[in-house]
Amino acid sequence: MKILVVEDEVKTAKFLKKGLNEAGFVVDVARGGLEGLHLAREVEFDLLILDVMLPGLDGWQVLTRLRESGRRSLVLLLTARDSVQERVRGLELGADDYLVKPFAFSELLARVRSLLRRGPSRPQESIRMADLEIDLLRQRATRAGQRLDLTYKEFLLLTLLARRAGEVLSRTLIAEAVWDMNFDSDTNVVDVNVRRLRAKVDEPFPLKLIHTVRGAGYVMEHDQ
Protein backbone atom coordinates (compact mmCIF):
# COMPACT_ATOMS: atom_id res chain seq x y z
CA MET A 1 0.00 0.00 0.00
CA LYS A 2 1.15 3.54 -0.71
CA ILE A 3 1.72 6.14 2.00
CA LEU A 4 2.65 9.82 1.71
CA VAL A 5 4.62 11.32 4.60
CA VAL A 6 4.40 15.14 4.69
CA GLU A 7 7.09 16.16 7.17
CA ASP A 8 9.67 18.95 7.03
CA GLU A 9 11.95 17.57 9.75
CA VAL A 10 14.50 15.59 7.76
CA LYS A 11 15.39 13.20 10.58
CA THR A 12 11.75 12.39 11.34
CA ALA A 13 10.89 11.97 7.66
CA LYS A 14 13.78 9.53 7.14
CA PHE A 15 12.85 7.64 10.29
CA LEU A 16 9.24 7.26 9.15
CA LYS A 17 10.16 6.30 5.59
CA LYS A 18 12.65 3.66 6.76
CA GLY A 19 10.29 2.17 9.32
CA LEU A 20 7.30 2.06 7.00
CA ASN A 21 9.40 0.60 4.17
CA GLU A 22 10.53 -2.12 6.53
CA ALA A 23 6.89 -2.82 7.37
CA GLY A 24 6.23 -3.38 3.67
CA PHE A 25 4.71 -0.06 2.64
CA VAL A 26 5.65 2.04 -0.37
CA VAL A 27 6.46 5.52 0.95
CA ASP A 28 6.84 8.92 -0.69
CA VAL A 29 7.99 11.97 1.28
CA ALA A 30 7.08 15.64 0.83
CA ARG A 31 9.08 18.29 2.74
CA GLY A 32 6.45 21.02 2.79
CA GLY A 33 2.74 21.71 2.67
CA LEU A 34 2.56 22.83 -0.96
CA GLU A 35 4.50 19.82 -2.21
CA GLY A 36 2.44 17.51 -0.01
CA LEU A 37 -0.86 18.91 -1.24
CA HIS A 38 0.28 18.64 -4.87
CA LEU A 39 1.31 15.00 -4.47
CA ALA A 40 -1.83 14.10 -2.52
CA ARG A 41 -3.99 15.52 -5.30
CA GLU A 42 -2.02 13.99 -8.18
CA VAL A 43 -1.22 10.53 -6.80
CA GLU A 44 -3.58 7.95 -5.30
CA PHE A 45 -2.28 7.32 -1.77
CA ASP A 46 -3.94 4.97 0.69
CA LEU A 47 -2.86 7.07 3.65
CA LEU A 48 -1.25 10.44 4.41
CA ILE A 49 0.87 11.01 7.51
CA LEU A 50 0.62 14.78 7.80
CA ASP A 51 2.63 16.98 10.13
CA VAL A 52 0.80 20.09 11.31
CA MET A 53 3.74 22.51 11.48
CA LEU A 54 4.90 22.77 7.87
CA PRO A 55 6.44 25.48 5.68
CA GLY A 56 4.32 26.85 2.85
CA LEU A 57 0.95 25.52 3.93
CA ASP A 58 0.49 24.13 7.42
CA GLY A 59 -1.12 20.76 8.00
CA TRP A 60 -4.54 22.30 8.72
CA GLN A 61 -4.51 24.09 5.37
CA VAL A 62 -3.32 21.01 3.51
CA LEU A 63 -6.06 18.91 5.08
CA THR A 64 -8.76 21.51 4.40
CA ARG A 65 -7.79 21.95 0.73
CA LEU A 66 -7.44 18.21 0.26
CA ARG A 67 -10.97 17.57 1.52
CA GLU A 68 -12.34 20.51 -0.50
CA SER A 69 -10.87 18.91 -3.63
CA GLY A 70 -12.79 15.73 -2.91
CA ARG A 71 -9.81 13.58 -1.96
CA ARG A 72 -10.85 11.05 0.70
CA SER A 73 -7.45 9.47 1.42
CA LEU A 74 -7.03 8.49 5.05
CA VAL A 75 -5.11 11.12 7.05
CA LEU A 76 -3.11 10.64 10.25
CA LEU A 77 -2.06 13.99 11.75
CA LEU A 78 1.24 14.35 13.58
CA THR A 79 1.79 17.28 15.90
CA ALA A 80 3.52 18.40 19.04
CA ARG A 81 0.29 20.07 20.18
CA ASP A 82 -1.62 17.97 22.66
CA SER A 83 -4.61 20.11 23.57
CA VAL A 84 -8.15 18.77 23.24
CA GLN A 85 -9.02 21.75 21.02
CA GLU A 86 -6.25 20.92 18.58
CA ARG A 87 -7.25 17.27 18.36
CA VAL A 88 -10.91 18.19 17.87
CA ARG A 89 -9.98 20.72 15.21
CA GLY A 90 -8.05 18.11 13.26
CA LEU A 91 -10.81 15.54 13.41
CA GLU A 92 -13.45 18.11 12.43
CA LEU A 93 -11.39 19.15 9.42
CA GLY A 94 -11.46 15.57 8.22
CA ALA A 95 -8.46 13.82 9.78
CA ASP A 96 -8.97 10.13 10.58
CA ASP A 97 -6.57 9.94 13.53
CA TYR A 98 -4.20 12.11 15.52
CA LEU A 99 -0.83 11.26 17.08
CA VAL A 100 1.18 13.52 19.36
CA LYS A 101 4.96 13.89 19.06
CA PRO A 102 7.14 12.40 20.36
CA PHE A 103 5.69 9.00 19.56
CA ALA A 104 6.81 5.41 19.55
CA PHE A 105 7.10 4.01 16.04
CA SER A 106 5.30 0.85 17.17
CA GLU A 107 2.26 2.95 18.09
CA LEU A 108 2.34 4.84 14.80
CA LEU A 109 2.57 1.57 12.87
CA ALA A 110 -0.34 0.11 14.84
CA ARG A 111 -2.45 3.19 14.07
CA VAL A 112 -1.51 3.07 10.38
CA ARG A 113 -2.54 -0.58 10.14
CA SER A 114 -5.74 0.09 12.08
CA LEU A 115 -6.69 2.96 9.77
CA LEU A 116 -5.97 0.95 6.65
CA ARG A 117 -8.18 -1.87 7.89
CA ARG A 118 -11.01 0.67 8.06
CA GLY A 119 -10.30 1.97 4.56
CA PRO A 120 -11.79 0.76 1.29
CA SER A 121 -8.93 -1.66 0.73
CA ARG A 122 -7.31 -3.82 3.40
CA PRO A 123 -3.51 -3.99 3.65
CA GLN A 124 -2.13 -6.75 1.51
CA GLU A 125 -0.89 -9.58 3.72
CA SER A 126 0.66 -11.87 1.13
CA ILE A 127 1.75 -12.02 -2.50
CA ARG A 128 1.57 -15.16 -4.63
CA MET A 129 3.17 -15.81 -7.98
CA ALA A 130 3.33 -19.34 -9.35
CA ASP A 131 4.76 -21.41 -6.47
CA LEU A 132 6.27 -18.34 -4.76
CA GLU A 133 4.48 -17.04 -1.68
CA ILE A 134 5.53 -13.94 0.27
CA ASP A 135 4.10 -13.47 3.75
CA LEU A 136 4.35 -9.69 4.21
CA LEU A 137 3.40 -9.66 7.88
CA ARG A 138 5.86 -12.35 8.97
CA GLN A 139 8.45 -11.29 6.37
CA ARG A 140 8.90 -14.84 5.08
CA ALA A 141 9.01 -16.22 1.57
CA THR A 142 8.63 -19.78 0.26
CA ARG A 143 8.86 -21.48 -3.12
CA ALA A 144 7.19 -24.83 -3.69
CA GLY A 145 6.65 -24.94 0.07
CA GLN A 146 10.38 -24.48 0.83
CA ARG A 147 11.38 -21.61 3.09
CA LEU A 148 13.77 -19.17 1.38
CA ASP A 149 16.67 -18.01 3.54
CA LEU A 150 16.70 -14.31 2.64
CA THR A 151 18.47 -11.39 4.25
CA TYR A 152 16.35 -8.40 5.17
CA LYS A 153 17.39 -6.45 2.04
CA GLU A 154 16.83 -9.48 -0.16
CA PHE A 155 13.31 -9.76 1.24
CA LEU A 156 12.68 -6.07 0.50
CA LEU A 157 14.02 -6.50 -3.04
CA LEU A 158 11.87 -9.57 -3.65
CA THR A 159 8.80 -7.81 -2.27
CA LEU A 160 9.38 -4.77 -4.48
CA LEU A 161 9.69 -6.90 -7.61
CA ALA A 162 6.65 -8.99 -6.68
CA ARG A 163 4.44 -6.03 -5.80
CA ARG A 164 5.14 -4.56 -9.22
CA ALA A 165 5.15 -7.83 -11.15
CA GLY A 166 5.09 -7.36 -14.90
CA GLU A 167 6.59 -3.87 -14.63
CA VAL A 168 10.21 -3.27 -15.64
CA LEU A 169 11.94 -1.59 -12.70
CA SER A 170 15.04 0.47 -13.37
CA ARG A 171 18.18 0.11 -11.27
CA THR A 172 17.67 3.70 -10.09
CA LEU A 173 14.17 2.96 -8.82
CA ILE A 174 15.31 -0.26 -7.12
CA ALA A 175 18.29 1.42 -5.44
CA GLU A 176 16.11 4.21 -4.11
CA ALA A 177 13.30 1.93 -2.91
CA VAL A 178 15.44 -0.77 -1.25
CA TRP A 179 18.58 1.07 -0.18
CA ASP A 180 17.18 4.60 0.02
CA MET A 181 20.07 5.84 -2.09
CA ASN A 182 20.51 7.79 -5.26
CA PHE A 183 21.82 5.46 -7.90
CA ASP A 184 25.49 5.85 -8.71
CA SER A 185 26.41 4.48 -12.11
CA ASP A 186 29.68 3.20 -10.62
CA THR A 187 27.80 1.16 -8.04
CA ASN A 188 26.69 -2.34 -8.90
CA VAL A 189 24.80 -2.93 -5.66
CA VAL A 190 21.55 -3.63 -7.50
CA ASP A 191 23.04 -6.13 -9.93
CA VAL A 192 24.98 -7.92 -7.19
CA ASN A 193 21.93 -8.25 -4.98
CA VAL A 194 19.63 -9.33 -7.80
CA ARG A 195 22.18 -12.05 -8.63
CA ARG A 196 22.21 -13.21 -4.99
CA LEU A 197 18.43 -13.14 -4.87
CA ARG A 198 18.17 -15.22 -8.03
CA ALA A 199 20.51 -17.81 -6.55
CA LYS A 200 18.00 -18.37 -3.79
CA VAL A 201 14.67 -17.70 -5.48
CA ASP A 202 15.17 -18.99 -9.03
CA GLU A 203 18.20 -21.24 -9.49
CA PRO A 204 16.92 -24.22 -7.46
CA PHE A 205 13.61 -24.23 -9.36
CA PRO A 206 12.76 -24.91 -13.02
CA LEU A 207 10.42 -21.91 -13.40
CA LYS A 208 12.36 -18.62 -13.44
CA LEU A 209 10.58 -15.52 -12.11
CA ILE A 210 13.20 -12.74 -12.13
CA HIS A 211 14.24 -11.54 -15.58
CA THR A 212 16.74 -8.99 -16.87
CA VAL A 213 15.57 -6.48 -19.45
CA ARG A 214 18.76 -5.35 -21.14
CA GLY A 215 19.34 -1.61 -20.82
CA ALA A 216 16.22 -1.12 -18.71
CA GLY A 217 16.29 -3.08 -15.46
CA TYR A 218 14.54 -6.09 -13.96
CA VAL A 219 11.05 -7.53 -14.06
CA MET A 220 9.34 -10.33 -12.16
CA GLU A 221 6.87 -12.35 -14.19
CA HIS A 222 6.09 -15.86 -15.35
CA ASP A 223 4.42 -17.17 -18.46
CA GLN A 224 2.38 -20.00 -16.94
PDB file of C-alpha atoms in Angstrom:
ATOM      1  CA  MET A   1       0.000   0.000   0.000  1.00  0.00           C
ATOM      2  CA  LYS A   2       1.147   3.537  -0.711  1.00  0.00           C
ATOM      3  CA  ILE A   3       1.721   6.143   2.004  1.00  0.00           C
ATOM      4  CA  LEU A   4       2.651   9.818   1.711  1.00  0.00           C
ATOM      5  CA  VAL A   5       4.620  11.320   4.595  1.00  0.00           C
ATOM      6  CA  VAL A   6       4.400  15.136   4.692  1.00  0.00           C
ATOM      7  CA  GLU A   7       7.089  16.156   7.168  1.00  0.00           C
ATOM      8  CA  ASP A   8       9.668  18.951   7.031  1.00  0.00           C
ATOM      9  CA  GLU A   9      11.954  17.570   9.750  1.00  0.00           C
ATOM     10  CA  VAL A  10      14.501  15.592   7.756  1.00  0.00           C
ATOM     11  CA  LYS A  11      15.393  13.204  10.579  1.00  0.00           C
ATOM     12  CA  THR A  12      11.752  12.394  11.345  1.00  0.00           C
ATOM     13  CA  ALA A  13      10.893  11.967   7.659  1.00  0.00           C
ATOM     14  CA  LYS A  14      13.781   9.529   7.139  1.00  0.00           C
ATOM     15  CA  PHE A  15      12.848   7.640  10.295  1.00  0.00           C
ATOM     16  CA  LEU A  16       9.242   7.263   9.153  1.00  0.00           C
ATOM     17  CA  LYS A  17      10.161   6.297   5.591  1.00  0.00           C
ATOM     18  CA  LYS A  18      12.646   3.661   6.757  1.00  0.00           C
ATOM     19  CA  GLY A  19      10.292   2.166   9.318  1.00  0.00           C
ATOM     20  CA  LEU A  20       7.298   2.064   7.000  1.00  0.00           C
ATOM     21  CA  ASN A  21       9.396   0.599   4.172  1.00  0.00           C
ATOM     22  CA  GLU A  22      10.534  -2.123   6.535  1.00  0.00           C
ATOM     23  CA  ALA A  23       6.892  -2.820   7.369  1.00  0.00           C
ATOM     24  CA  GLY A  24       6.226  -3.375   3.670  1.00  0.00           C
ATOM     25  CA  PHE A  25       4.709  -0.056   2.639  1.00  0.00           C
ATOM     26  CA  VAL A  26       5.645   2.035  -0.374  1.00  0.00           C
ATOM     27  CA  VAL A  27       6.457   5.518   0.945  1.00  0.00           C
ATOM     28  CA  ASP A  28       6.843   8.918  -0.687  1.00  0.00           C
ATOM     29  CA  VAL A  29       7.991  11.969   1.281  1.00  0.00           C
ATOM     30  CA  ALA A  30       7.080  15.641   0.832  1.00  0.00           C
ATOM     31  CA  ARG A  31       9.080  18.287   2.740  1.00  0.00           C
ATOM     32  CA  GLY A  32       6.449  21.025   2.794  1.00  0.00           C
ATOM     33  CA  GLY A  33       2.735  21.707   2.668  1.00  0.00           C
ATOM     34  CA  LEU A  34       2.562  22.831  -0.962  1.00  0.00           C
ATOM     35  CA  GLU A  35       4.499  19.816  -2.206  1.00  0.00           C
ATOM     36  CA  GLY A  36       2.435  17.515  -0.015  1.00  0.00           C
ATOM     37  CA  LEU A  37      -0.862  18.909  -1.239  1.00  0.00           C
ATOM     38  CA  HIS A  38       0.281  18.642  -4.866  1.00  0.00           C
ATOM     39  CA  LEU A  39       1.312  14.999  -4.471  1.00  0.00           C
ATOM     40  CA  ALA A  40      -1.831  14.099  -2.525  1.00  0.00           C
ATOM     41  CA  ARG A  41      -3.985  15.515  -5.300  1.00  0.00           C
ATOM     42  CA  GLU A  42      -2.020  13.993  -8.178  1.00  0.00           C
ATOM     43  CA  VAL A  43      -1.218  10.527  -6.801  1.00  0.00           C
ATOM     44  CA  GLU A  44      -3.576   7.953  -5.299  1.00  0.00           C
ATOM     45  CA  PHE A  45      -2.277   7.318  -1.771  1.00  0.00           C
ATOM     46  CA  ASP A  46      -3.944   4.966   0.690  1.00  0.00           C
ATOM     47  CA  LEU A  47      -2.861   7.068   3.652  1.00  0.00           C
ATOM     48  CA  LEU A  48      -1.253  10.440   4.415  1.00  0.00           C
ATOM     49  CA  ILE A  49       0.872  11.008   7.514  1.00  0.00           C
ATOM     50  CA  LEU A  50       0.618  14.780   7.802  1.00  0.00           C
ATOM     51  CA  ASP A  51       2.630  16.979  10.132  1.00  0.00           C
ATOM     52  CA  VAL A  52       0.803  20.090  11.312  1.00  0.00           C
ATOM     53  CA  MET A  53       3.740  22.514  11.481  1.00  0.00           C
ATOM     54  CA  LEU A  54       4.899  22.769   7.870  1.00  0.00           C
ATOM     55  CA  PRO A  55       6.441  25.480   5.679  1.00  0.00           C
ATOM     56  CA  GLY A  56       4.322  26.853   2.853  1.00  0.00           C
ATOM     57  CA  LEU A  57       0.953  25.519   3.925  1.00  0.00           C
ATOM     58  CA  ASP A  58       0.488  24.126   7.418  1.00  0.00           C
ATOM     59  CA  GLY A  59      -1.124  20.755   8.005  1.00  0.00           C
ATOM     60  CA  TRP A  60      -4.535  22.296   8.718  1.00  0.00           C
ATOM     61  CA  GLN A  61      -4.509  24.093   5.367  1.00  0.00           C
ATOM     62  CA  VAL A  62      -3.318  21.006   3.506  1.00  0.00           C
ATOM     63  CA  LEU A  63      -6.062  18.906   5.082  1.00  0.00           C
ATOM     64  CA  THR A  64      -8.755  21.512   4.398  1.00  0.00           C
ATOM     65  CA  ARG A  65      -7.794  21.950   0.727  1.00  0.00           C
ATOM     66  CA  LEU A  66      -7.439  18.207   0.257  1.00  0.00           C
ATOM     67  CA  ARG A  67     -10.973  17.566   1.517  1.00  0.00           C
ATOM     68  CA  GLU A  68     -12.336  20.509  -0.501  1.00  0.00           C
ATOM     69  CA  SER A  69     -10.873  18.913  -3.633  1.00  0.00           C
ATOM     70  CA  GLY A  70     -12.791  15.734  -2.915  1.00  0.00           C
ATOM     71  CA  ARG A  71      -9.814  13.577  -1.960  1.00  0.00           C
ATOM     72  CA  ARG A  72     -10.851  11.054   0.696  1.00  0.00           C
ATOM     73  CA  SER A  73      -7.451   9.472   1.417  1.00  0.00           C
ATOM     74  CA  LEU A  74      -7.026   8.487   5.050  1.00  0.00           C
ATOM     75  CA  VAL A  75      -5.106  11.120   7.048  1.00  0.00           C
ATOM     76  CA  LEU A  76      -3.115  10.645  10.252  1.00  0.00           C
ATOM     77  CA  LEU A  77      -2.064  13.986  11.745  1.00  0.00           C
ATOM     78  CA  LEU A  78       1.241  14.355  13.578  1.00  0.00           C
ATOM     79  CA  THR A  79       1.785  17.276  15.897  1.00  0.00           C
ATOM     80  CA  ALA A  80       3.524  18.402  19.043  1.00  0.00           C
ATOM     81  CA  ARG A  81       0.295  20.067  20.183  1.00  0.00           C
ATOM     82  CA  ASP A  82      -1.621  17.972  22.656  1.00  0.00           C
ATOM     83  CA  SER A  83      -4.615  20.112  23.573  1.00  0.00           C
ATOM     84  CA  VAL A  84      -8.147  18.774  23.235  1.00  0.00           C
ATOM     85  CA  GLN A  85      -9.024  21.752  21.024  1.00  0.00           C
ATOM     86  CA  GLU A  86      -6.251  20.924  18.578  1.00  0.00           C
ATOM     87  CA  ARG A  87      -7.250  17.269  18.355  1.00  0.00           C
ATOM     88  CA  VAL A  88     -10.913  18.186  17.874  1.00  0.00           C
ATOM     89  CA  ARG A  89      -9.975  20.716  15.207  1.00  0.00           C
ATOM     90  CA  GLY A  90      -8.047  18.108  13.260  1.00  0.00           C
ATOM     91  CA  LEU A  91     -10.815  15.545  13.406  1.00  0.00           C
ATOM     92  CA  GLU A  92     -13.452  18.112  12.433  1.00  0.00           C
ATOM     93  CA  LEU A  93     -11.393  19.148   9.419  1.00  0.00           C
ATOM     94  CA  GLY A  94     -11.464  15.568   8.217  1.00  0.00           C
ATOM     95  CA  ALA A  95      -8.465  13.819   9.776  1.00  0.00           C
ATOM     96  CA  ASP A  96      -8.975  10.134  10.580  1.00  0.00           C
ATOM     97  CA  ASP A  97      -6.575   9.936  13.526  1.00  0.00           C
ATOM     98  CA  TYR A  98      -4.202  12.108  15.519  1.00  0.00           C
ATOM     99  CA  LEU A  99      -0.826  11.257  17.076  1.00  0.00           C
ATOM    100  CA  VAL A 100       1.178  13.524  19.358  1.00  0.00           C
ATOM    101  CA  LYS A 101       4.960  13.885  19.063  1.00  0.00           C
ATOM    102  CA  PRO A 102       7.144  12.396  20.363  1.00  0.00           C
ATOM    103  CA  PHE A 103       5.685   9.002  19.556  1.00  0.00           C
ATOM    104  CA  ALA A 104       6.812   5.405  19.548  1.00  0.00           C
ATOM    105  CA  PHE A 105       7.104   4.011  16.044  1.00  0.00           C
ATOM    106  CA  SER A 106       5.305   0.854  17.167  1.00  0.00           C
ATOM    107  CA  GLU A 107       2.258   2.954  18.095  1.00  0.00           C
ATOM    108  CA  LEU A 108       2.342   4.844  14.798  1.00  0.00           C
ATOM    109  CA  LEU A 109       2.572   1.571  12.875  1.00  0.00           C
ATOM    110  CA  ALA A 110      -0.342   0.112  14.839  1.00  0.00           C
ATOM    111  CA  ARG A 111      -2.450   3.191  14.067  1.00  0.00           C
ATOM    112  CA  VAL A 112      -1.508   3.065  10.383  1.00  0.00           C
ATOM    113  CA  ARG A 113      -2.543  -0.578  10.136  1.00  0.00           C
ATOM    114  CA  SER A 114      -5.739   0.086  12.079  1.00  0.00           C
ATOM    115  CA  LEU A 115      -6.692   2.962   9.774  1.00  0.00           C
ATOM    116  CA  LEU A 116      -5.966   0.954   6.654  1.00  0.00           C
ATOM    117  CA  ARG A 117      -8.177  -1.867   7.888  1.00  0.00           C
ATOM    118  CA  ARG A 118     -11.010   0.672   8.060  1.00  0.00           C
ATOM    119  CA  GLY A 119     -10.305   1.971   4.563  1.00  0.00           C
ATOM    120  CA  PRO A 120     -11.785   0.759   1.294  1.00  0.00           C
ATOM    121  CA  SER A 121      -8.928  -1.661   0.728  1.00  0.00           C
ATOM    122  CA  ARG A 122      -7.305  -3.821   3.398  1.00  0.00           C
ATOM    123  CA  PRO A 123      -3.512  -3.989   3.651  1.00  0.00           C
ATOM    124  CA  GLN A 124      -2.127  -6.749   1.512  1.00  0.00           C
ATOM    125  CA  GLU A 125      -0.892  -9.579   3.723  1.00  0.00           C
ATOM    126  CA  SER A 126       0.660 -11.870   1.130  1.00  0.00           C
ATOM    127  CA  ILE A 127       1.749 -12.023  -2.500  1.00  0.00           C
ATOM    128  CA  ARG A 128       1.565 -15.161  -4.630  1.00  0.00           C
ATOM    129  CA  MET A 129       3.169 -15.813  -7.985  1.00  0.00           C
ATOM    130  CA  ALA A 130       3.326 -19.340  -9.353  1.00  0.00           C
ATOM    131  CA  ASP A 131       4.761 -21.409  -6.467  1.00  0.00           C
ATOM    132  CA  LEU A 132       6.273 -18.339  -4.758  1.00  0.00           C
ATOM    133  CA  GLU A 133       4.483 -17.044  -1.684  1.00  0.00           C
ATOM    134  CA  ILE A 134       5.533 -13.941   0.268  1.00  0.00           C
ATOM    135  CA  ASP A 135       4.100 -13.465   3.752  1.00  0.00           C
ATOM    136  CA  LEU A 136       4.346  -9.695   4.209  1.00  0.00           C
ATOM    137  CA  LEU A 137       3.396  -9.660   7.875  1.00  0.00           C
ATOM    138  CA  ARG A 138       5.858 -12.353   8.965  1.00  0.00           C
ATOM    139  CA  GLN A 139       8.452 -11.292   6.368  1.00  0.00           C
ATOM    140  CA  ARG A 140       8.902 -14.838   5.078  1.00  0.00           C
ATOM    141  CA  ALA A 141       9.010 -16.224   1.573  1.00  0.00           C
ATOM    142  CA  THR A 142       8.630 -19.778   0.263  1.00  0.00           C
ATOM    143  CA  ARG A 143       8.859 -21.482  -3.116  1.00  0.00           C
ATOM    144  CA  ALA A 144       7.187 -24.828  -3.693  1.00  0.00           C
ATOM    145  CA  GLY A 145       6.651 -24.936   0.069  1.00  0.00           C
ATOM    146  CA  GLN A 146      10.378 -24.476   0.830  1.00  0.00           C
ATOM    147  CA  ARG A 147      11.376 -21.607   3.092  1.00  0.00           C
ATOM    148  CA  LEU A 148      13.767 -19.167   1.382  1.00  0.00           C
ATOM    149  CA  ASP A 149      16.671 -18.012   3.540  1.00  0.00           C
ATOM    150  CA  LEU A 150      16.699 -14.312   2.645  1.00  0.00           C
ATOM    151  CA  THR A 151      18.473 -11.390   4.253  1.00  0.00           C
ATOM    152  CA  TYR A 152      16.354  -8.398   5.169  1.00  0.00           C
ATOM    153  CA  LYS A 153      17.391  -6.447   2.043  1.00  0.00           C
ATOM    154  CA  GLU A 154      16.826  -9.476  -0.161  1.00  0.00           C
ATOM    155  CA  PHE A 155      13.314  -9.756   1.243  1.00  0.00           C
ATOM    156  CA  LEU A 156      12.675  -6.066   0.496  1.00  0.00           C
ATOM    157  CA  LEU A 157      14.016  -6.502  -3.040  1.00  0.00           C
ATOM    158  CA  LEU A 158      11.868  -9.573  -3.648  1.00  0.00           C
ATOM    159  CA  THR A 159       8.799  -7.814  -2.267  1.00  0.00           C
ATOM    160  CA  LEU A 160       9.377  -4.767  -4.477  1.00  0.00           C
ATOM    161  CA  LEU A 161       9.686  -6.898  -7.613  1.00  0.00           C
ATOM    162  CA  ALA A 162       6.648  -8.988  -6.680  1.00  0.00           C
ATOM    163  CA  ARG A 163       4.436  -6.026  -5.797  1.00  0.00           C
ATOM    164  CA  ARG A 164       5.136  -4.560  -9.223  1.00  0.00           C
ATOM    165  CA  ALA A 165       5.147  -7.830 -11.147  1.00  0.00           C
ATOM    166  CA  GLY A 166       5.087  -7.359 -14.896  1.00  0.00           C
ATOM    167  CA  GLU A 167       6.594  -3.866 -14.626  1.00  0.00           C
ATOM    168  CA  VAL A 168      10.206  -3.270 -15.643  1.00  0.00           C
ATOM    169  CA  LEU A 169      11.937  -1.587 -12.705  1.00  0.00           C
ATOM    170  CA  SER A 170      15.040   0.470 -13.369  1.00  0.00           C
ATOM    171  CA  ARG A 171      18.183   0.113 -11.274  1.00  0.00           C
ATOM    172  CA  THR A 172      17.667   3.698 -10.091  1.00  0.00           C
ATOM    173  CA  LEU A 173      14.175   2.956  -8.821  1.00  0.00           C
ATOM    174  CA  ILE A 174      15.307  -0.257  -7.120  1.00  0.00           C
ATOM    175  CA  ALA A 175      18.287   1.425  -5.439  1.00  0.00           C
ATOM    176  CA  GLU A 176      16.109   4.213  -4.108  1.00  0.00           C
ATOM    177  CA  ALA A 177      13.305   1.926  -2.906  1.00  0.00           C
ATOM    178  CA  VAL A 178      15.441  -0.767  -1.249  1.00  0.00           C
ATOM    179  CA  TRP A 179      18.585   1.067  -0.184  1.00  0.00           C
ATOM    180  CA  ASP A 180      17.184   4.600   0.024  1.00  0.00           C
ATOM    181  CA  MET A 181      20.070   5.840  -2.085  1.00  0.00           C
ATOM    182  CA  ASN A 182      20.506   7.791  -5.258  1.00  0.00           C
ATOM    183  CA  PHE A 183      21.819   5.459  -7.904  1.00  0.00           C
ATOM    184  CA  ASP A 184      25.485   5.851  -8.706  1.00  0.00           C
ATOM    185  CA  SER A 185      26.409   4.477 -12.109  1.00  0.00           C
ATOM    186  CA  ASP A 186      29.678   3.201 -10.623  1.00  0.00           C
ATOM    187  CA  THR A 187      27.796   1.163  -8.043  1.00  0.00           C
ATOM    188  CA  ASN A 188      26.694  -2.343  -8.901  1.00  0.00           C
ATOM    189  CA  VAL A 189      24.796  -2.931  -5.659  1.00  0.00           C
ATOM    190  CA  VAL A 190      21.553  -3.631  -7.495  1.00  0.00           C
ATOM    191  CA  ASP A 191      23.044  -6.132  -9.932  1.00  0.00           C
ATOM    192  CA  VAL A 192      24.984  -7.917  -7.194  1.00  0.00           C
ATOM    193  CA  ASN A 193      21.935  -8.251  -4.978  1.00  0.00           C
ATOM    194  CA  VAL A 194      19.630  -9.334  -7.801  1.00  0.00           C
ATOM    195  CA  ARG A 195      22.183 -12.051  -8.627  1.00  0.00           C
ATOM    196  CA  ARG A 196      22.210 -13.205  -4.991  1.00  0.00           C
ATOM    197  CA  LEU A 197      18.429 -13.143  -4.872  1.00  0.00           C
ATOM    198  CA  ARG A 198      18.166 -15.224  -8.033  1.00  0.00           C
ATOM    199  CA  ALA A 199      20.513 -17.812  -6.551  1.00  0.00           C
ATOM    200  CA  LYS A 200      17.997 -18.371  -3.785  1.00  0.00           C
ATOM    201  CA  VAL A 201      14.671 -17.701  -5.483  1.00  0.00           C
ATOM    202  CA  ASP A 202      15.166 -18.988  -9.028  1.00  0.00           C
ATOM    203  CA  GLU A 203      18.200 -21.243  -9.495  1.00  0.00           C
ATOM    204  CA  PRO A 204      16.920 -24.225  -7.464  1.00  0.00           C
ATOM    205  CA  PHE A 205      13.610 -24.226  -9.364  1.00  0.00           C
ATOM    206  CA  PRO A 206      12.758 -24.908 -13.019  1.00  0.00           C
ATOM    207  CA  LEU A 207      10.422 -21.913 -13.396  1.00  0.00           C
ATOM    208  CA  LYS A 208      12.355 -18.618 -13.436  1.00  0.00           C
ATOM    209  CA  LEU A 209      10.581 -15.522 -12.112  1.00  0.00           C
ATOM    210  CA  ILE A 210      13.197 -12.735 -12.126  1.00  0.00           C
ATOM    211  CA  HIS A 211      14.236 -11.539 -15.585  1.00  0.00           C
ATOM    212  CA  THR A 212      16.743  -8.992 -16.874  1.00  0.00           C
ATOM    213  CA  VAL A 213      15.570  -6.476 -19.451  1.00  0.00           C
ATOM    214  CA  ARG A 214      18.765  -5.346 -21.138  1.00  0.00           C
ATOM    215  CA  GLY A 215      19.342  -1.614 -20.824  1.00  0.00           C
ATOM    216  CA  ALA A 216      16.222  -1.121 -18.715  1.00  0.00           C
ATOM    217  CA  GLY A 217      16.292  -3.082 -15.457  1.00  0.00           C
ATOM    218  CA  TYR A 218      14.543  -6.094 -13.957  1.00  0.00           C
ATOM    219  CA  VAL A 219      11.050  -7.534 -14.061  1.00  0.00           C
ATOM    220  CA  MET A 220       9.342 -10.326 -12.161  1.00  0.00           C
ATOM    221  CA  GLU A 221       6.872 -12.349 -14.186  1.00  0.00           C
ATOM    222  CA  HIS A 222       6.086 -15.860 -15.349  1.00  0.00           C
ATOM    223  CA  ASP A 223       4.423 -17.168 -18.462  1.00  0.00           C
ATOM    224  CA  GLN A 224       2.379 -19.996 -16.938  1.00  0.00           C
TER     225      GLN A 224
END
